[in-house]
Short mmCIF file of N, CA and C in Angstrom, two decimals:
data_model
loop_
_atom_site.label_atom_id
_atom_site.label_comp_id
_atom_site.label_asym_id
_atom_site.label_seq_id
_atom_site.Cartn_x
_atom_site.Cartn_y
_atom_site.Cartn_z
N UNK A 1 -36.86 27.88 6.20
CA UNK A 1 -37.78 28.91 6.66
C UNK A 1 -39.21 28.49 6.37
N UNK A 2 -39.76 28.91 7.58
CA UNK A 2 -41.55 28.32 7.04
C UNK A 2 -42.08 28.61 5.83
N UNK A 3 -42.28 30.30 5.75
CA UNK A 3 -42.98 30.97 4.60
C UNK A 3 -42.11 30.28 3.49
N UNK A 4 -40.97 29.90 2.94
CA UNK A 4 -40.19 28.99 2.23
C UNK A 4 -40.85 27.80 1.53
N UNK A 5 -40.96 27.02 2.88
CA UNK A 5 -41.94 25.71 3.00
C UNK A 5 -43.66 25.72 2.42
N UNK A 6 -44.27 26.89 3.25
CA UNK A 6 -45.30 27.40 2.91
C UNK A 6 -45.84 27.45 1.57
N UNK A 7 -44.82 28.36 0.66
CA UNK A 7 -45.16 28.19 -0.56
C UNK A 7 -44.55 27.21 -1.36
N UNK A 8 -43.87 26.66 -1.16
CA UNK A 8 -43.48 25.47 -1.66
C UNK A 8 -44.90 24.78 -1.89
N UNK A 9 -45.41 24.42 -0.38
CA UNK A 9 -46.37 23.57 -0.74
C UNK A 9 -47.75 24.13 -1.83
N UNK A 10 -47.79 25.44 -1.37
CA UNK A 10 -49.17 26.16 -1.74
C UNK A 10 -48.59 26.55 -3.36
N UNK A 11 -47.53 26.52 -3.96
CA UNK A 11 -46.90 26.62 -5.19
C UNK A 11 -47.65 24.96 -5.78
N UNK A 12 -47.06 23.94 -4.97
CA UNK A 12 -47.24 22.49 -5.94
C UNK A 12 -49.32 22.44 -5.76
N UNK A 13 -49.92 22.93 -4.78
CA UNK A 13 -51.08 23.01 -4.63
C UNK A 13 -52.05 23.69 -5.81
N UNK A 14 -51.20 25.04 -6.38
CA UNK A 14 -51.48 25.76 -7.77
C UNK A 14 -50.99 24.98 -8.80
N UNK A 15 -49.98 24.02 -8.73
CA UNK A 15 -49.99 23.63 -10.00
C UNK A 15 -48.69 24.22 -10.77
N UNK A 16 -47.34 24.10 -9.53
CA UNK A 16 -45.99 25.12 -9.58
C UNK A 16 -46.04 26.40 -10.26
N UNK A 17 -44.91 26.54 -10.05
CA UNK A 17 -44.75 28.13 -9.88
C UNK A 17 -44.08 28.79 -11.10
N UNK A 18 -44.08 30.06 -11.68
CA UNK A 18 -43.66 30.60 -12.72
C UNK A 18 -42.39 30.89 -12.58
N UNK A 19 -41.89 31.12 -14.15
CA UNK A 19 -40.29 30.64 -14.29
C UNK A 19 -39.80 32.26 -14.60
N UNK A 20 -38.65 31.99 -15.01
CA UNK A 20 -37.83 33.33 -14.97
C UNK A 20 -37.25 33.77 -14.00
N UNK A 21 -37.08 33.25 -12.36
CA UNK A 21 -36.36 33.28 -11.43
C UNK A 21 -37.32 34.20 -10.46
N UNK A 22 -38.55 34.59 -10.76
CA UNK A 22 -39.04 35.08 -10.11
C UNK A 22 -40.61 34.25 -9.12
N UNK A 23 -40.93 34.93 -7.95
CA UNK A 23 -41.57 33.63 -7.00
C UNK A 23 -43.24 33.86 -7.76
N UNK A 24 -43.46 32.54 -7.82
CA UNK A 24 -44.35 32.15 -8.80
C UNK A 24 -45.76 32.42 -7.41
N UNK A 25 -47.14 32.53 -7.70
CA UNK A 25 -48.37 32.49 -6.58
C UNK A 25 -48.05 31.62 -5.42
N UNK A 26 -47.33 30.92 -5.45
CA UNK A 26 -47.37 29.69 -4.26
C UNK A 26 -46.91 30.59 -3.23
N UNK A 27 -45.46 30.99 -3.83
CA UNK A 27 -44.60 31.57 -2.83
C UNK A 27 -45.03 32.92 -2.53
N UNK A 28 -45.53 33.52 -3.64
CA UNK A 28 -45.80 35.08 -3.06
C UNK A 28 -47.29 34.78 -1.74
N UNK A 29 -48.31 33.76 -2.31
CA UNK A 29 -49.15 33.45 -0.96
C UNK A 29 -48.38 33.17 0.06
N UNK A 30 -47.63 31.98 0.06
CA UNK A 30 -46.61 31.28 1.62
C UNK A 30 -45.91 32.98 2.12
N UNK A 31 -45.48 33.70 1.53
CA UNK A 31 -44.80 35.02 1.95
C UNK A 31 -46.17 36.04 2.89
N UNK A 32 -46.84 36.09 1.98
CA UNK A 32 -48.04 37.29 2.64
C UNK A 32 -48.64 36.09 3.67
N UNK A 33 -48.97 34.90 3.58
CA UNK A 33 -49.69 34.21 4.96
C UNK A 33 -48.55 34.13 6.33
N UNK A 34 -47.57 34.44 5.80
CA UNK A 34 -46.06 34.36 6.91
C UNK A 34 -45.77 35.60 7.49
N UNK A 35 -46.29 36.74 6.57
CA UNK A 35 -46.27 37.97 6.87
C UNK A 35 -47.36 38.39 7.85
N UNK A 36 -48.74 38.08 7.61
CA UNK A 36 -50.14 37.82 8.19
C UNK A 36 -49.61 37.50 9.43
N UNK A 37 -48.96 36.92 10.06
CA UNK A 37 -48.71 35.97 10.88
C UNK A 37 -47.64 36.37 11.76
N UNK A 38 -46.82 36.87 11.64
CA UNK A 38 -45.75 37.35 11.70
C UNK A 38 -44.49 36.37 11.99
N UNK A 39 -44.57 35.73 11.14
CA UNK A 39 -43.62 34.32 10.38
C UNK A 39 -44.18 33.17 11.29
N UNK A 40 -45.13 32.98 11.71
CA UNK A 40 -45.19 31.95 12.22
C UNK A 40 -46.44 30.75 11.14
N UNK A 41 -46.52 31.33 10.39
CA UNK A 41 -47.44 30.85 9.43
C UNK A 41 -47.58 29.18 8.97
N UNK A 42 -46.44 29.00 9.38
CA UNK A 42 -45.98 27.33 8.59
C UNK A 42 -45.58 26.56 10.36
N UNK A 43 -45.57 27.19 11.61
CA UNK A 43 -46.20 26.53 12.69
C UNK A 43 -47.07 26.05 12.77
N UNK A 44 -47.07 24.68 12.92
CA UNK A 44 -48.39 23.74 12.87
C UNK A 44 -48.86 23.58 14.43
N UNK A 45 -48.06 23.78 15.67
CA UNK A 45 -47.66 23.12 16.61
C UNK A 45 -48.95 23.40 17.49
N UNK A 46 -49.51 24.80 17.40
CA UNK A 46 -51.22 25.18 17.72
C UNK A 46 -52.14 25.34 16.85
N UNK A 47 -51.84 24.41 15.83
CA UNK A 47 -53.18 24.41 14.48
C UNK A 47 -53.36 25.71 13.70
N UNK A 48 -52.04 26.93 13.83
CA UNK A 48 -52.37 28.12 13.19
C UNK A 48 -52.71 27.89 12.09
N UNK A 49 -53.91 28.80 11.67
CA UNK A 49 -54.42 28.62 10.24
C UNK A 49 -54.37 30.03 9.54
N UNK A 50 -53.86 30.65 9.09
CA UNK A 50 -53.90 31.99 9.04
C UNK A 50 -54.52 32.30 7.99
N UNK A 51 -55.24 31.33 7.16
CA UNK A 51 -56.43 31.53 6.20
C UNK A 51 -57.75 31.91 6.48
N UNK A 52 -58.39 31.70 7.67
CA UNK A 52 -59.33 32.50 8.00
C UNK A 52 -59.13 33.77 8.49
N UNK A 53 -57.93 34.02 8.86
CA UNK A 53 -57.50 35.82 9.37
C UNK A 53 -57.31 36.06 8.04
N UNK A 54 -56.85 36.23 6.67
CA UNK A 54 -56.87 36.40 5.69
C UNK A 54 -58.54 36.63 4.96
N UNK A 55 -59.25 35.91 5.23
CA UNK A 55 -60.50 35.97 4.42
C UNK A 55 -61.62 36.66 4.77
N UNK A 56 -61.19 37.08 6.52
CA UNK A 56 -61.80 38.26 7.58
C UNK A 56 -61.56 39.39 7.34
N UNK A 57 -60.10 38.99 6.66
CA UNK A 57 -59.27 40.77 6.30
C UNK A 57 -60.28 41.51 4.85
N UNK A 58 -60.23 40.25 3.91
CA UNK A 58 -60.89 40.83 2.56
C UNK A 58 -62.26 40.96 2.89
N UNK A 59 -63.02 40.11 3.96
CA UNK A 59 -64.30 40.55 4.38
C UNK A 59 -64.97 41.75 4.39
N UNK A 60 -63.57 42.30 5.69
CA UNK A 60 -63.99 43.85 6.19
C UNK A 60 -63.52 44.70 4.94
N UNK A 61 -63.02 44.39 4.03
CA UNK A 61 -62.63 45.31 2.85
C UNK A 61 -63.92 45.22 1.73
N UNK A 62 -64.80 44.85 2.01
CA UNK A 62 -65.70 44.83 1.20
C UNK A 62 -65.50 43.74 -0.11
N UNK A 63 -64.76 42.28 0.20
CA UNK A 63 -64.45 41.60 -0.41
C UNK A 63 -65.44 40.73 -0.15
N UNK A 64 -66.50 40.28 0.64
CA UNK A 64 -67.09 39.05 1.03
C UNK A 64 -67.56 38.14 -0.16
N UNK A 65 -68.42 38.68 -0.91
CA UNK A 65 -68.67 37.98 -2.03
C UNK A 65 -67.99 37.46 -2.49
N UNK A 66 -66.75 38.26 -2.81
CA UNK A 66 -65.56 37.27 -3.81
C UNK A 66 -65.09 35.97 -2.78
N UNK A 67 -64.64 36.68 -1.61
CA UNK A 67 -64.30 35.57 -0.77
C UNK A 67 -64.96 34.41 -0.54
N UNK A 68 -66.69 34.93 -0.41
CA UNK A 68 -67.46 33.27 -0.48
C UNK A 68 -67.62 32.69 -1.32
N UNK A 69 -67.29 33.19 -2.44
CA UNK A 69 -67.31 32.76 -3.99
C UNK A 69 -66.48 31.62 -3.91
N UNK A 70 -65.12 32.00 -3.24
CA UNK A 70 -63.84 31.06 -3.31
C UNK A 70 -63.67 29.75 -2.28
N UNK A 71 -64.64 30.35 -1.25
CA UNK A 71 -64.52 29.30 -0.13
C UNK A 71 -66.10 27.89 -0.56
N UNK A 72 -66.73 28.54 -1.23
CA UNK A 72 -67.92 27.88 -1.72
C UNK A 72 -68.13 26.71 -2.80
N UNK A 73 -68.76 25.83 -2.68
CA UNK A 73 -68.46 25.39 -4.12
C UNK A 73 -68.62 25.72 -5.60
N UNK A 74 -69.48 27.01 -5.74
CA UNK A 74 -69.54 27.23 -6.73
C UNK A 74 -68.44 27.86 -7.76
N UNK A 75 -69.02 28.83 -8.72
CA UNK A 75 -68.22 29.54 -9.30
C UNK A 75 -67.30 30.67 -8.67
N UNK A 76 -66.31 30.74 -8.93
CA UNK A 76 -65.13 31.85 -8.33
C UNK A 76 -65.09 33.24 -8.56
N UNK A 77 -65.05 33.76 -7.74
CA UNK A 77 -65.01 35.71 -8.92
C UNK A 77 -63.74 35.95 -8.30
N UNK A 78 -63.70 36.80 -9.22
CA UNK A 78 -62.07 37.41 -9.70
C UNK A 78 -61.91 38.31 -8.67
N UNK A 79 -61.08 38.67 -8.14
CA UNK A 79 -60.18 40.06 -7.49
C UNK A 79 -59.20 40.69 -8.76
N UNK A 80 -59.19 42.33 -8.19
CA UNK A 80 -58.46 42.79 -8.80
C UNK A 80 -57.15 42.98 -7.83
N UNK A 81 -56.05 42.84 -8.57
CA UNK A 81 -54.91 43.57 -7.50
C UNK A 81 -55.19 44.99 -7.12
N UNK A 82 -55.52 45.71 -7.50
CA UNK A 82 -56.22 46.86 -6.90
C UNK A 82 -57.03 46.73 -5.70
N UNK A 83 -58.01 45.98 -5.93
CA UNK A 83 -58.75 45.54 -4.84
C UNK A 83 -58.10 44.81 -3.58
N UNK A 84 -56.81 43.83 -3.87
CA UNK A 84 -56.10 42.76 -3.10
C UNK A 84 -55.01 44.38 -2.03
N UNK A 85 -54.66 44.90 -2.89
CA UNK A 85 -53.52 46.49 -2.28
C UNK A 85 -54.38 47.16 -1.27
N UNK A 86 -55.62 47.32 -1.66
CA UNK A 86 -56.42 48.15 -1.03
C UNK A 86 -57.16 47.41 0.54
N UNK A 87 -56.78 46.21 0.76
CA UNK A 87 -57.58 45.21 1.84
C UNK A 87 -56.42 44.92 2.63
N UNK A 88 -55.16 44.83 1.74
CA UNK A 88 -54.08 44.15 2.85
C UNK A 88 -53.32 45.50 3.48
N UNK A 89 -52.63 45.37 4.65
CA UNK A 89 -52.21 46.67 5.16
C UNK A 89 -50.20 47.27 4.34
N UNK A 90 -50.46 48.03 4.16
CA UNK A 90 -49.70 48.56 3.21
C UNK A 90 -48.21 47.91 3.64
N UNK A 91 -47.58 48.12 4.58
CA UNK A 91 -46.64 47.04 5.27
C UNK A 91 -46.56 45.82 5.03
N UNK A 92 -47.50 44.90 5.30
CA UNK A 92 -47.42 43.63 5.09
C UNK A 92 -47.37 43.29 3.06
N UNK A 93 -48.49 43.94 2.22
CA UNK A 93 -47.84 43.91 0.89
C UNK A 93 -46.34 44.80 0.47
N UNK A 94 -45.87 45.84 1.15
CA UNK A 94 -44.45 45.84 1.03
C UNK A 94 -43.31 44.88 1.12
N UNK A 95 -43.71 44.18 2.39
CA UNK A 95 -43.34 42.97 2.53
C UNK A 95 -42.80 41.94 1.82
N UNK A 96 -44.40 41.73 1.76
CA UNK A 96 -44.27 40.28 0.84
C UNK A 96 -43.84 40.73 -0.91
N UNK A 97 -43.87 41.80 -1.53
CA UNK A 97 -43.16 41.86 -2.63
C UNK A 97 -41.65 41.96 -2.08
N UNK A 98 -40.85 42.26 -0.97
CA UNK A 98 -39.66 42.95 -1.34
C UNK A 98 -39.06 41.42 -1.12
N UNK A 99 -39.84 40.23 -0.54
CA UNK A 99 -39.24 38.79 -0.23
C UNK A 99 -39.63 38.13 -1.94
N UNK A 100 -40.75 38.69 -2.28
CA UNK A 100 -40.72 38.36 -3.87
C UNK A 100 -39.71 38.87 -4.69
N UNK A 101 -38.78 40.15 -4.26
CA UNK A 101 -38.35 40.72 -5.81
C UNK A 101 -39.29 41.35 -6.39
N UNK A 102 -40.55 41.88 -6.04
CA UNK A 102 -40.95 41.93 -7.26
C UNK A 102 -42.14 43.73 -6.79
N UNK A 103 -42.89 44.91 -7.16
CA UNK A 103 -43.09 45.95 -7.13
C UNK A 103 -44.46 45.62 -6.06
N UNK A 104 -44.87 46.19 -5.30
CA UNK A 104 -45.96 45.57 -4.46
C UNK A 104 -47.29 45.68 -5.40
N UNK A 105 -47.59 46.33 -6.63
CA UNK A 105 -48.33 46.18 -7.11
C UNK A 105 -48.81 44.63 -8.48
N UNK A 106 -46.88 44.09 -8.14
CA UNK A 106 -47.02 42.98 -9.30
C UNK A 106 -47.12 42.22 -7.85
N UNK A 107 -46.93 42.22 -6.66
CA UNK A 107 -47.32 40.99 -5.69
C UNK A 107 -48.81 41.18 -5.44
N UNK A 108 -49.71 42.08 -5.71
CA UNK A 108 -51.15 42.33 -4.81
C UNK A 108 -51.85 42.14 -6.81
N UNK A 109 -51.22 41.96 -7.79
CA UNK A 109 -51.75 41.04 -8.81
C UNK A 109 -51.66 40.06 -8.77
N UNK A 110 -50.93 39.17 -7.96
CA UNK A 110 -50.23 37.50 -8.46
C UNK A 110 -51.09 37.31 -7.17
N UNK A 111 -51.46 38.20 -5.74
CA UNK A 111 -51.89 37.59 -5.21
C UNK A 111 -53.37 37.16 -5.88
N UNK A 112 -53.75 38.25 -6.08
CA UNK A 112 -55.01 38.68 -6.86
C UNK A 112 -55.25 36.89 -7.82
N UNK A 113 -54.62 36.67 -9.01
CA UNK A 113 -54.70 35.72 -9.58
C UNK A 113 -54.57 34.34 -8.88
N UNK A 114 -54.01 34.41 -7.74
CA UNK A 114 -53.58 33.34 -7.27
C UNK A 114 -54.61 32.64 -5.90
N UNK A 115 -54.90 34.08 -5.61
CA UNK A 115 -55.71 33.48 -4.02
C UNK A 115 -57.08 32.57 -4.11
N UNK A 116 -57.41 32.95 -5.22
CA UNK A 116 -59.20 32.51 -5.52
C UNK A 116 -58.89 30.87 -6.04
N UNK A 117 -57.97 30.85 -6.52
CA UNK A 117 -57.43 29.19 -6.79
C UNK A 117 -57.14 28.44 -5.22
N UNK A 118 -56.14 28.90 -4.44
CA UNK A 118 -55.55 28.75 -3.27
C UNK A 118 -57.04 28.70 -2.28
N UNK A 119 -57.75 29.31 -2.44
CA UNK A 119 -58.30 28.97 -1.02
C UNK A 119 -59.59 28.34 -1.62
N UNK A 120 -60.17 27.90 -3.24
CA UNK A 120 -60.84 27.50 -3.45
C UNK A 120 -60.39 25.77 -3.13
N UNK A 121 -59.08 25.26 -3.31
CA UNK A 121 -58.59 23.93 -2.89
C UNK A 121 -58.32 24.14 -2.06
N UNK A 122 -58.36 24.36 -1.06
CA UNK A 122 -58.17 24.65 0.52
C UNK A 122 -59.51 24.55 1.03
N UNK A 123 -60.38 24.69 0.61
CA UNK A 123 -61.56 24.41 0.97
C UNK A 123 -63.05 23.65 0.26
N UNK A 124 -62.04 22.77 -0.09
CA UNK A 124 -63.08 21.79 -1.19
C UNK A 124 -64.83 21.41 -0.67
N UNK A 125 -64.77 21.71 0.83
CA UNK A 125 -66.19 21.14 1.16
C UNK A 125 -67.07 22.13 1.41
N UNK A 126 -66.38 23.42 1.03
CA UNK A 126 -67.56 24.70 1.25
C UNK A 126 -67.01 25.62 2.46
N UNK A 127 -66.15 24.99 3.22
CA UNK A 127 -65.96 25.44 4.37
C UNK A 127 -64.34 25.37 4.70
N UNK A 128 -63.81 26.32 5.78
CA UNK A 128 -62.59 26.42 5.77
C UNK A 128 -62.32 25.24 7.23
N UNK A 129 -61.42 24.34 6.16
CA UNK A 129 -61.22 23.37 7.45
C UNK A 129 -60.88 23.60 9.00
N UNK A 130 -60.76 22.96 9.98
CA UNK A 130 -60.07 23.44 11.28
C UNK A 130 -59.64 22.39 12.03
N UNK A 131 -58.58 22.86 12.97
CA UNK A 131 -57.88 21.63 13.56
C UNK A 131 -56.43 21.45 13.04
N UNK A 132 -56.42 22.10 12.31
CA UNK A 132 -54.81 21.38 11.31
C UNK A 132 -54.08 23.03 11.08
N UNK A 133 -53.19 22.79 11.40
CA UNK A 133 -51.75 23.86 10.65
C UNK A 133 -53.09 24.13 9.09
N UNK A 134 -52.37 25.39 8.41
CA UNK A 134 -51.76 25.72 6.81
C UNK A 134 -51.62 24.25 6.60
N UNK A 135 -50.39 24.13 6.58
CA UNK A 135 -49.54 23.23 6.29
C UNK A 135 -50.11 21.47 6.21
N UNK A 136 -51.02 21.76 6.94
CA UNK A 136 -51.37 20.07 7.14
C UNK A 136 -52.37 20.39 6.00
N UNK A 137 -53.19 20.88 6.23
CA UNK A 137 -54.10 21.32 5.07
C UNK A 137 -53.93 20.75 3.66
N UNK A 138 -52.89 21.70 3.26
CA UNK A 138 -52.40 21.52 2.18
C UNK A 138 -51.87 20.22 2.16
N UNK A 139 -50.89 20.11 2.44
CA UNK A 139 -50.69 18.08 1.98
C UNK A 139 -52.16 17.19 2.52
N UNK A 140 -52.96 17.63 2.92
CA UNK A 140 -54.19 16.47 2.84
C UNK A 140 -54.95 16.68 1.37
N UNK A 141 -54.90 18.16 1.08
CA UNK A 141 -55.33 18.37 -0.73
C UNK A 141 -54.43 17.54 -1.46
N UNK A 142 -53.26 17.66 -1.52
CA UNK A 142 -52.56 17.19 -2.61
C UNK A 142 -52.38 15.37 -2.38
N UNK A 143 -52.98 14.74 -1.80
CA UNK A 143 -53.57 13.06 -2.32
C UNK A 143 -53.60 13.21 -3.62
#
């Protein structure tokens, strides 16, 4: 399954994933960008990138700052999962916790902890790449 694959990669991209049998940031991101998407997320085949529909979403939520924080080179600011629940549409974080196992408020924290890492290496030059899948993306970071 893509979102599978997805975080697989975006898991080894964080630096793997947390133990106890439950899906560590990689996978709960690869789940909500598959969800975003509506599983087509880990299709490379028209360059879907579903990281800029993601960073449009926290935009219009009154996230921009944090978001350029993350896409920028500088320093990162934090999200709260409060803040992450309140931007994504209530469906899609149902979602992606019930493919986690886990309460939608412990998936819109892990996203919370996890995304500002994820799209800060995803976008090492200031800017969100284009032309390439997710997917290609990520294995050109991990050289």
């Amino acid at each position: 399954m893509a979102g599978n694959d997805l975080g697989s990669l975006l898991g080894g991209l964080l630096g793997g994933s947390s133990s106890g049998g439950r899906q560590g940031g990689g996978n709960i991101l690869g789940s909500l960008l598959n969800a975003l998407t509506g599983g087509q997320a880990g299709s490379g085949g028209n360059g879907s990138n579903p990281l800029g529909g993601l960073l449009d979403m926290l935009t219009r939520s009154g996230l921009t700052d944090q978001a350029q924080s993350w896409v920028g080179t500088g320093e990162n600011q934090t999200v709260s999962g409060a803040q992450i629940a309140g931007a994504l549409p209530d469906d899609t974080l149902q979602k992606v916790a019930a493919d986690a196992g886990v309460s939608p408020q412990e998936a819109a924290d892990e996203i919370a902890r996890s995304l500002p890492q994820a799209v800060d290496k995803l976008t090492p030059n200031g800017s969100l790449p284009q032309g390439a899948s997710l997917e290609e993306i990520i294995r050109r970071q991990q050289l």
